[in-house]
Amino acid sequence: MNWLFKTEPETYSFDTLAKDKKTVWNGVRNFQARNFLNKASKGEYALIYHSGKDKAVVGVARVAKEAYPEPDPEKPGDWVQLDISYALKLKSPVTLAAIKSVAAKSDSTLKNLLLIKQSRLSCMPIGDKEFKTILELGDSWADFQKLK
DNA sequence: GCCAACGTTGGC
DNA sequence: GCCAACGTTGGC
């Protein structure tokens, strides 16, 4: 399964991940998002989406370690985190407006994107076709193929 | 178990 | 800054 993770660039941006190479993906406080996090396997890829000012998919990360309990002083065990590593920065960001405009076309693979249908979800699965379509929109599908 | 009130996220 | 769409909390 492929994934799409959201972050506010002011909190943690993809550029920071590009420098860090690896980070702990934590702070998810939504049950549905957590359940998705638990399903991510090592080696799977996640699109990184910047909410707020950017509103665009900016890069790809790789799941480096599957979900494990987040150290939480109040309620240990309730929440999980996982590790991701830098994979690829898109040649050009794919904005939410661009995604919506493609999704509006008939027969578009992007019609069922949870990003559009459930805008508040911070971590969601994304199908192979959708994943490819977004990378193509970012002129980065070839680069991604080389990466594998 | 229902629902009103409130809080949060995120697009506009 | 506003508002829609959720999620959570607490009274009943």
Tab-separated table of C-alpha atoms (C1' of nucleotides) in Angstrom:
chain	number	residue	atom	x	y	z
A	1	MET	CA	0.000	0.000	0.000
A	2	ASN	CA	1.071	3.563	-0.676
A	3	TRP	CA	0.362	6.371	1.722
A	4	LEU	CA	-0.159	10.072	1.960
A	5	PHE	CA	0.981	11.893	5.079
A	6	LYS	CA	0.121	15.470	5.852
A	7	THR	CA	2.232	17.933	7.717
A	8	GLU	CA	2.220	21.621	8.340
A	9	PRO	CA	5.485	22.893	6.896
A	10	GLU	CA	5.810	25.278	9.851
A	11	THR	CA	5.838	22.272	12.160
A	12	TYR	CA	7.942	19.877	10.100
A	13	SER	CA	8.563	20.403	6.424
A	14	PHE	CA	9.707	18.022	3.750
A	15	ASP	CA	12.820	20.141	3.308
A	16	THR	CA	13.710	19.412	6.907
A	17	LEU	CA	13.340	15.712	6.190
A	18	ALA	CA	15.603	16.165	3.156
A	19	LYS	CA	18.260	17.480	5.526
A	20	ASP	CA	17.597	15.015	8.347
A	21	LYS	CA	17.293	12.068	5.938
A	22	LYS	CA	15.213	10.295	8.573
A	23	THR	CA	12.660	11.292	11.160
A	24	VAL	CA	10.090	10.049	13.628
A	25	TRP	CA	6.555	10.610	12.359
A	26	ASN	CA	4.535	11.246	15.490
A	27	GLY	CA	1.804	13.387	16.959
A	28	VAL	CA	-1.098	11.678	15.205
A	29	ARG	CA	-4.113	12.131	17.465
A	30	ASN	CA	-6.906	10.753	15.380
A	31	PHE	CA	-8.079	7.172	15.612
A	32	GLN	CA	-8.699	6.657	11.935
A	33	ALA	CA	-5.310	8.062	11.008
A	34	ARG	CA	-3.683	5.932	13.692
A	35	ASN	CA	-5.312	2.789	12.348
A	36	PHE	CA	-3.875	3.577	8.945
A	37	LEU	CA	-0.440	4.227	10.455
A	38	ASN	CA	-0.555	0.778	11.996
A	39	LYS	CA	-0.978	-0.766	8.569
A	40	ALA	CA	2.068	0.835	6.971
A	41	SER	CA	4.857	-1.629	6.287
A	42	LYS	CA	8.569	-1.050	6.075
A	43	GLY	CA	9.646	-0.135	2.547
A	44	GLU	CA	6.313	1.342	1.499
A	45	TYR	CA	6.198	4.848	0.119
A	46	ALA	CA	4.296	7.875	1.329
A	47	LEU	CA	3.563	11.121	-0.441
A	48	ILE	CA	4.265	14.070	1.811
A	49	TYR	CA	1.652	16.790	1.638
A	50	HIS	CA	2.094	20.287	3.031
A	51	SER	CA	-1.115	21.708	4.433
A	52	GLY	CA	-1.642	25.374	5.223
A	53	LYS	CA	0.159	27.812	2.976
A	54	ASP	CA	1.592	25.357	0.427
A	55	LYS	CA	-1.334	22.970	-0.010
A	56	ALA	CA	0.724	20.689	-2.201
A	57	VAL	CA	2.348	17.284	-2.402
A	58	VAL	CA	6.042	18.057	-2.295
A	59	GLY	CA	7.887	14.785	-1.959
A	60	VAL	CA	8.029	11.096	-1.241
A	61	ALA	CA	9.205	9.364	1.912
A	62	ARG	CA	9.855	5.711	2.661
A	63	VAL	CA	8.638	3.873	5.715
A	64	ALA	CA	11.827	3.005	7.587
A	65	LYS	CA	10.206	1.392	10.608
A	66	GLU	CA	6.670	0.179	11.158
A	67	ALA	CA	4.406	1.731	13.756
A	68	TYR	CA	5.449	1.387	17.385
A	69	PRO	CA	4.069	2.926	20.578
A	70	GLU	CA	4.597	6.625	21.031
A	71	PRO	CA	6.087	7.532	24.390
A	72	ASP	CA	3.186	9.374	25.979
A	73	PRO	CA	3.415	10.464	29.599
A	74	GLU	CA	-0.362	10.617	30.015
A	75	LYS	CA	-1.681	7.617	28.204
A	76	PRO	CA	1.030	5.212	27.149
A	77	GLY	CA	-0.085	2.789	24.498
A	78	ASP	CA	-2.835	4.839	22.946
A	79	TRP	CA	-0.854	6.311	20.088
A	80	VAL	CA	1.807	5.173	17.690
A	81	GLN	CA	4.590	6.666	15.635
A	82	LEU	CA	6.749	5.359	12.825
A	83	ASP	CA	10.041	6.232	11.216
A	84	ILE	CA	10.319	7.553	7.680
A	85	SER	CA	13.317	8.357	5.542
A	86	TYR	CA	13.771	10.796	2.702
A	87	ALA	CA	13.137	9.268	-0.700
A	88	LEU	CA	12.485	11.837	-3.418
A	89	LYS	CA	11.665	15.497	-3.820
A	90	LEU	CA	9.180	16.210	-6.601
A	91	LYS	CA	10.515	18.232	-9.511
A	92	SER	CA	7.434	20.368	-9.196
A	93	PRO	CA	4.973	20.339	-6.288
A	94	VAL	CA	1.487	19.065	-7.051
A	95	THR	CA	-0.973	21.523	-5.596
A	96	LEU	CA	-4.323	20.641	-4.133
A	97	ALA	CA	-5.881	22.833	-6.815
A	98	ALA	CA	-4.178	20.773	-9.524
A	99	ILE	CA	-5.294	17.519	-7.915
A	100	LYS	CA	-8.859	18.777	-7.628
A	101	SER	CA	-8.868	19.960	-11.197
A	102	VAL	CA	-7.736	16.528	-12.434
A	103	ALA	CA	-10.210	14.810	-10.130
A	104	ALA	CA	-13.014	16.863	-11.639
A	105	LYS	CA	-12.460	15.264	-15.049
A	106	SER	CA	-14.574	12.264	-15.825
A	107	ASP	CA	-12.915	8.872	-15.351
A	108	SER	CA	-10.178	10.436	-13.308
A	109	THR	CA	-8.295	8.077	-11.012
A	110	LEU	CA	-8.229	10.813	-8.412
A	111	LYS	CA	-11.968	10.951	-7.832
A	112	ASN	CA	-11.851	8.833	-4.707
A	113	LEU	CA	-8.880	10.431	-3.056
A	114	LEU	CA	-9.425	10.664	0.669
A	115	LEU	CA	-7.385	13.853	0.553
A	116	ILE	CA	-10.340	15.474	-1.188
A	117	LYS	CA	-13.205	13.557	0.346
A	118	GLN	CA	-11.968	13.715	3.913
A	119	SER	CA	-9.879	16.810	4.101
A	120	ARG	CA	-9.098	16.582	7.802
A	121	LEU	CA	-7.512	13.154	7.734
A	122	SER	CA	-3.767	13.408	8.283
A	123	CYS	CA	-2.692	9.933	7.233
A	124	MET	CA	-4.385	7.929	4.522
A	125	PRO	CA	-3.834	5.087	2.074
A	126	ILE	CA	-3.551	5.854	-1.616
A	127	GLY	CA	-3.931	3.436	-4.519
A	128	ASP	CA	-1.215	2.595	-7.025
A	129	LYS	CA	-2.916	4.466	-9.851
A	130	GLU	CA	-3.497	7.577	-7.776
A	131	PHE	CA	0.059	7.439	-6.507
A	132	LYS	CA	1.393	7.251	-10.039
A	133	THR	CA	-0.922	9.974	-11.308
A	134	ILE	CA	0.241	12.420	-8.667
A	135	LEU	CA	3.910	11.679	-9.306
A	136	GLU	CA	3.317	12.182	-13.015
A	137	LEU	CA	1.672	15.522	-12.301
A	138	GLY	CA	4.837	16.410	-10.392
A	139	ASP	CA	6.995	15.344	-13.352
A	140	SER	CA	8.688	12.834	-11.086
A	141	TRP	CA	7.423	9.374	-12.034
A	142	ALA	CA	10.601	8.543	-13.964
A	143	ASP	CA	12.735	9.656	-11.039
A	144	PHE	CA	10.699	7.511	-8.706
A	145	GLN	CA	11.170	4.477	-10.949
A	146	LYS	CA	14.930	4.959	-10.841
A	147	LEU	CA	14.778	5.155	-7.080
A	148	LYS	CA	13.386	1.671	-6.772
B	1	DG	C1'	-27.487	6.427	23.752
B	2	DC	C1'	-28.633	10.995	22.197
B	3	DC	C1'	-27.410	15.583	21.302
B	4	DA	C1'	-25.783	20.284	22.212
B	5	DA	C1'	-21.689	22.713	22.975
B	6	DC	C1'	-17.186	23.167	22.135
B	7	DG	C1'	-12.496	22.395	20.002
B	8	DT	C1'	-9.547	21.474	15.913
B	9	DT	C1'	-8.170	21.132	11.205
B	10	DG	C1'	-7.584	23.072	7.003
B	11	DG	C1'	-9.363	25.314	2.807
B	12	DC	C1'	-10.947	29.682	1.139
C	1	DG	C1'	-10.858	35.899	9.723
C	2	DC	C1'	-14.433	32.908	8.520
C	3	DC	C1'	-16.605	28.665	8.010
C	4	DA	C1'	-17.371	23.654	6.876
C	5	DA	C1'	-16.464	19.248	8.404
C	6	DC	C1'	-15.306	16.506	11.783
C	7	DG	C1'	-14.147	14.742	16.474
C	8	DT	C1'	-14.739	14.983	21.530
C	9	DT	C1'	-16.975	15.925	25.830
C	10	DG	C1'	-20.486	16.035	29.117
C	11	DG	C1'	-25.311	16.592	30.650
C	12	DC	C1'	-29.489	14.241	30.543
